Short mmCIF file of C-alpha atoms and ligand atoms in Angstrom, two decimals:
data_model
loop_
_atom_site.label_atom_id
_atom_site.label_comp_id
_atom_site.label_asym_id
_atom_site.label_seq_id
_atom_site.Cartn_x
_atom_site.Cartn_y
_atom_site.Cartn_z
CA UNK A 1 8.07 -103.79 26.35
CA UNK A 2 7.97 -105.58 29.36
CA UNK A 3 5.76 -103.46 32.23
CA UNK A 4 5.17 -104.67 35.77
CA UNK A 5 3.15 -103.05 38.11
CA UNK A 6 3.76 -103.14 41.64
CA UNK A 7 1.71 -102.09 44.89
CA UNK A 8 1.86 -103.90 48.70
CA UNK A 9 -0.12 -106.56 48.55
CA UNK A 10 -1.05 -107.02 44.78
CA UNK A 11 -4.52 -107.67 45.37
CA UNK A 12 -6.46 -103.63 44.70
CA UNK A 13 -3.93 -100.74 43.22
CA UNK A 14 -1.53 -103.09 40.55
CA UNK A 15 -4.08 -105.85 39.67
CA UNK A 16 -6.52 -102.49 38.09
CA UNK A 17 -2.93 -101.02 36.69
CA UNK A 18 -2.13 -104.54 34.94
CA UNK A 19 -5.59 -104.91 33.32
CA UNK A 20 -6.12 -101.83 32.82
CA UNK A 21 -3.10 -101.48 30.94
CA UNK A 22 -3.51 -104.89 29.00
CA UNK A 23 -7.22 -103.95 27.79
CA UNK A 24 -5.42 -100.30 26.16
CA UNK A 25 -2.57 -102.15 25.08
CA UNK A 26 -4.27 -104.66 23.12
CA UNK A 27 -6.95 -101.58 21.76
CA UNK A 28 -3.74 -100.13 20.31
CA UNK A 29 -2.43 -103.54 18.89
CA UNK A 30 0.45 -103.09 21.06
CA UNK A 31 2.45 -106.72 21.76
CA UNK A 32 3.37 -105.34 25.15
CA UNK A 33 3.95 -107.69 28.31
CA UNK A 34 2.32 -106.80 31.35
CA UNK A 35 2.01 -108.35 34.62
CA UNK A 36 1.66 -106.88 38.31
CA UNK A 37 2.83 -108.45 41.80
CA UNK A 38 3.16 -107.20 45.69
CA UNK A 39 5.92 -106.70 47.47
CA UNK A 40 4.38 -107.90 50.64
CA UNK A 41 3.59 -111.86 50.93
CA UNK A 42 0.62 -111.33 52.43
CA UNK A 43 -2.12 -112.46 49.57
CA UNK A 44 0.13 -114.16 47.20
CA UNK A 45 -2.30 -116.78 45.50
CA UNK A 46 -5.56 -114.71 45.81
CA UNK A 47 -7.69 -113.24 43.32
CA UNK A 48 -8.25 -109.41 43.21
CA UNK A 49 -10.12 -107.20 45.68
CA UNK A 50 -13.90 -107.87 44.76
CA UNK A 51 -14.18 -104.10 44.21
CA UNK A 52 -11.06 -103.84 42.27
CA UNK A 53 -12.42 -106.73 40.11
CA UNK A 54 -16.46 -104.81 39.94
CA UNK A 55 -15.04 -101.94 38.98
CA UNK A 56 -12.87 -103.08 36.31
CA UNK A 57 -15.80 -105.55 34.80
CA UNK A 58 -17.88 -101.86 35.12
CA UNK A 59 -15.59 -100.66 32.81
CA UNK A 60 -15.62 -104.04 30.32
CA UNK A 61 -12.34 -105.42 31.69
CA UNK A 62 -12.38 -108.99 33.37
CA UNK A 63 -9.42 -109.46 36.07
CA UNK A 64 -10.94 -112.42 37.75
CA UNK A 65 -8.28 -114.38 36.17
CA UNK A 66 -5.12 -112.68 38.26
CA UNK A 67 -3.51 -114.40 41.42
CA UNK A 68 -1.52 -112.15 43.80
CA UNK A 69 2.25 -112.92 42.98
CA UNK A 70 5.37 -111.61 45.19
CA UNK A 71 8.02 -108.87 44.07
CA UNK A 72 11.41 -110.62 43.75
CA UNK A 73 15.16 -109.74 42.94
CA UNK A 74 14.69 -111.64 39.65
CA UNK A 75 12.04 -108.63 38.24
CA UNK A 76 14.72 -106.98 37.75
CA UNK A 77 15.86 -109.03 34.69
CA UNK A 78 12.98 -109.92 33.63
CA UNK A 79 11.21 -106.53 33.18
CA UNK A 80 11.82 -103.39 31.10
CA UNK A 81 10.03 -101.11 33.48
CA UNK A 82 8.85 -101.41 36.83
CA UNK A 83 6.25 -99.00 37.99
CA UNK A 84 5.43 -98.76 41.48
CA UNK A 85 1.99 -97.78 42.83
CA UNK A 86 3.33 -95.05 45.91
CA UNK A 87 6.28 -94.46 47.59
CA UNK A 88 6.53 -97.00 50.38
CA UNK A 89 6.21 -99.66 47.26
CA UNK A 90 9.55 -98.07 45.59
CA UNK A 91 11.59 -97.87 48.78
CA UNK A 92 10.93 -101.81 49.13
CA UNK A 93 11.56 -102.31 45.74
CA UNK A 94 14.74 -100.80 46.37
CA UNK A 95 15.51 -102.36 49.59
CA UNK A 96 14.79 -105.87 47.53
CA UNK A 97 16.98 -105.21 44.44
CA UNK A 98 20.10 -104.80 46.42
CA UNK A 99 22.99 -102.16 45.70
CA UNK A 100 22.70 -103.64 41.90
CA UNK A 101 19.67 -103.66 41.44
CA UNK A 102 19.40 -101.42 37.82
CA UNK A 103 16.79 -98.67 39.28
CA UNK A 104 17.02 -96.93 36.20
CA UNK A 105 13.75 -99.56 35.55
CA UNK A 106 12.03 -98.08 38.47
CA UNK A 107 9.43 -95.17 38.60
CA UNK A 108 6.60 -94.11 40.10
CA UNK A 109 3.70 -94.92 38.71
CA UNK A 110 1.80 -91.51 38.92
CA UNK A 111 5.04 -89.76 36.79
CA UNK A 112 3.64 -90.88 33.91
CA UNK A 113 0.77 -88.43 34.41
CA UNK A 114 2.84 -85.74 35.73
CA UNK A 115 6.39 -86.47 35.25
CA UNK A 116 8.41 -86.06 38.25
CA UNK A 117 5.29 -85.63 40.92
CA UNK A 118 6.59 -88.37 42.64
CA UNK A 119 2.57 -88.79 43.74
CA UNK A 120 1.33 -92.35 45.23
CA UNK A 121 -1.03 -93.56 44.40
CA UNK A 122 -3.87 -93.97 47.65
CA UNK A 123 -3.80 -97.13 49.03
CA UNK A 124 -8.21 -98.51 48.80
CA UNK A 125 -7.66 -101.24 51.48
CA UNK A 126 -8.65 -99.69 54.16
CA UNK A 127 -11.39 -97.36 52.84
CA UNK A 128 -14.87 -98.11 51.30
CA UNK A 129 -16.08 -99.05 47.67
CA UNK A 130 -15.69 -94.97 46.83
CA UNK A 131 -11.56 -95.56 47.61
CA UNK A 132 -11.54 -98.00 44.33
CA UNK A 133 -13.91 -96.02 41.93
CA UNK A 134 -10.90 -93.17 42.72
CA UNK A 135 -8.09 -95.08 42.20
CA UNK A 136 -9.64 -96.68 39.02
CA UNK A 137 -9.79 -93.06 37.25
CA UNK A 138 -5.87 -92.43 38.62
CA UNK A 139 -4.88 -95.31 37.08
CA UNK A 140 -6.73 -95.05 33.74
CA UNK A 141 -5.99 -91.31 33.30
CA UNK A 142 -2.15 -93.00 33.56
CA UNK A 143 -2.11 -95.65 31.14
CA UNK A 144 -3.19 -93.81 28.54
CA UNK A 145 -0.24 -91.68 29.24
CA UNK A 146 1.65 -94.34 29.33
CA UNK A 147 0.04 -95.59 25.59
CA UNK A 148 0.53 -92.35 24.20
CA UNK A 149 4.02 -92.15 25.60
CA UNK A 150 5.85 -95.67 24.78
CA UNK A 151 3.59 -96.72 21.68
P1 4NP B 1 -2.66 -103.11 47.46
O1 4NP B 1 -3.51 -102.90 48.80
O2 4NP B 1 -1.20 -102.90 47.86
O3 4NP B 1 -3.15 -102.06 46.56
O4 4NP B 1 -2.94 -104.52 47.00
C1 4NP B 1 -3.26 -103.60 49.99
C2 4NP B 1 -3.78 -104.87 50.14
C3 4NP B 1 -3.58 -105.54 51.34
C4 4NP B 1 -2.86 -104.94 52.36
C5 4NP B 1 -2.34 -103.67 52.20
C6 4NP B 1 -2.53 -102.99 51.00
N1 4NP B 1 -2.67 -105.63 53.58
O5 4NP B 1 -2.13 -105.02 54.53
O6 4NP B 1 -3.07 -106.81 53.70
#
């Protein structure tokens, strides 16, 4: 399995999804790829949102090592499923794929908790340390769904 995780700027929602994911996946011996990017350009290069990254290390899970990288055409090939984090994210991964892009690949993220919801998840930038401590339970709540599901 090849999972990436994508949000706007890849710097709060799919850099917790990605190690989030990675720290379950590699509890449950699972050889499972797992990366994350942005479809905006805005932050490629930078390190996660500081309280993306304290709320992670609360939880024992160290994503100081991540650097913001850019949704492309070539994800397409490259991955086996392509989550993305709400629904402006999946109408621009869309609008980047093209008319063949395989969208089969493509799902919300949040459907993995409750299948066909089409939920987003919120977006944190904006908002105060409270906004990431939310989004953190979303997203863990979700990957083990997505463990249970695919392993
Ligand atoms: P993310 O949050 O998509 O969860 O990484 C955002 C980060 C930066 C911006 C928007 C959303 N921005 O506009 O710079």
């Amino acid at each position: 399995m090849r999972i990436l995780m994508v949000c706007l700027g890849n710097i709060c929602r799919s850099p917790i999804a990605e190690g989030v994911l990675k720290h379950k996946a590699a509890e449950s011996e699972l050889d499972w790829t797992i990366d994350s990017a942005g479809t905006e350009s805005y932050h490629i290069g930078e390190e996660p949102h500081k309280f993306s990254q304290k709320i992670c290390r609360q939880n024992g899970i160290n994503i100081s090592g991540q650097k913001a990288m850019q949704f492309s055409k070539a994800d397409f090939a490259h991955y086996d499923k392509i989550y993305a984090m709400a629904k402006d994210v999946f109408t621009e991964i869309k609008r980047i794929g093209g008319p063949d892009a395989d969208m089969s690949k493509v799902d919300y993220f949040l459907n993995e908790r409750i299948a066909g919801s089409n939920e987003s998840v919120p977006d944190p930038w904006y908002g105060s340390e409270d906004g990431y401590i939310a989004v953190y339970q979303m997203i863990d709540e979700t990957c083990d769904a997505i463990i249970k599901r695919y392993k």
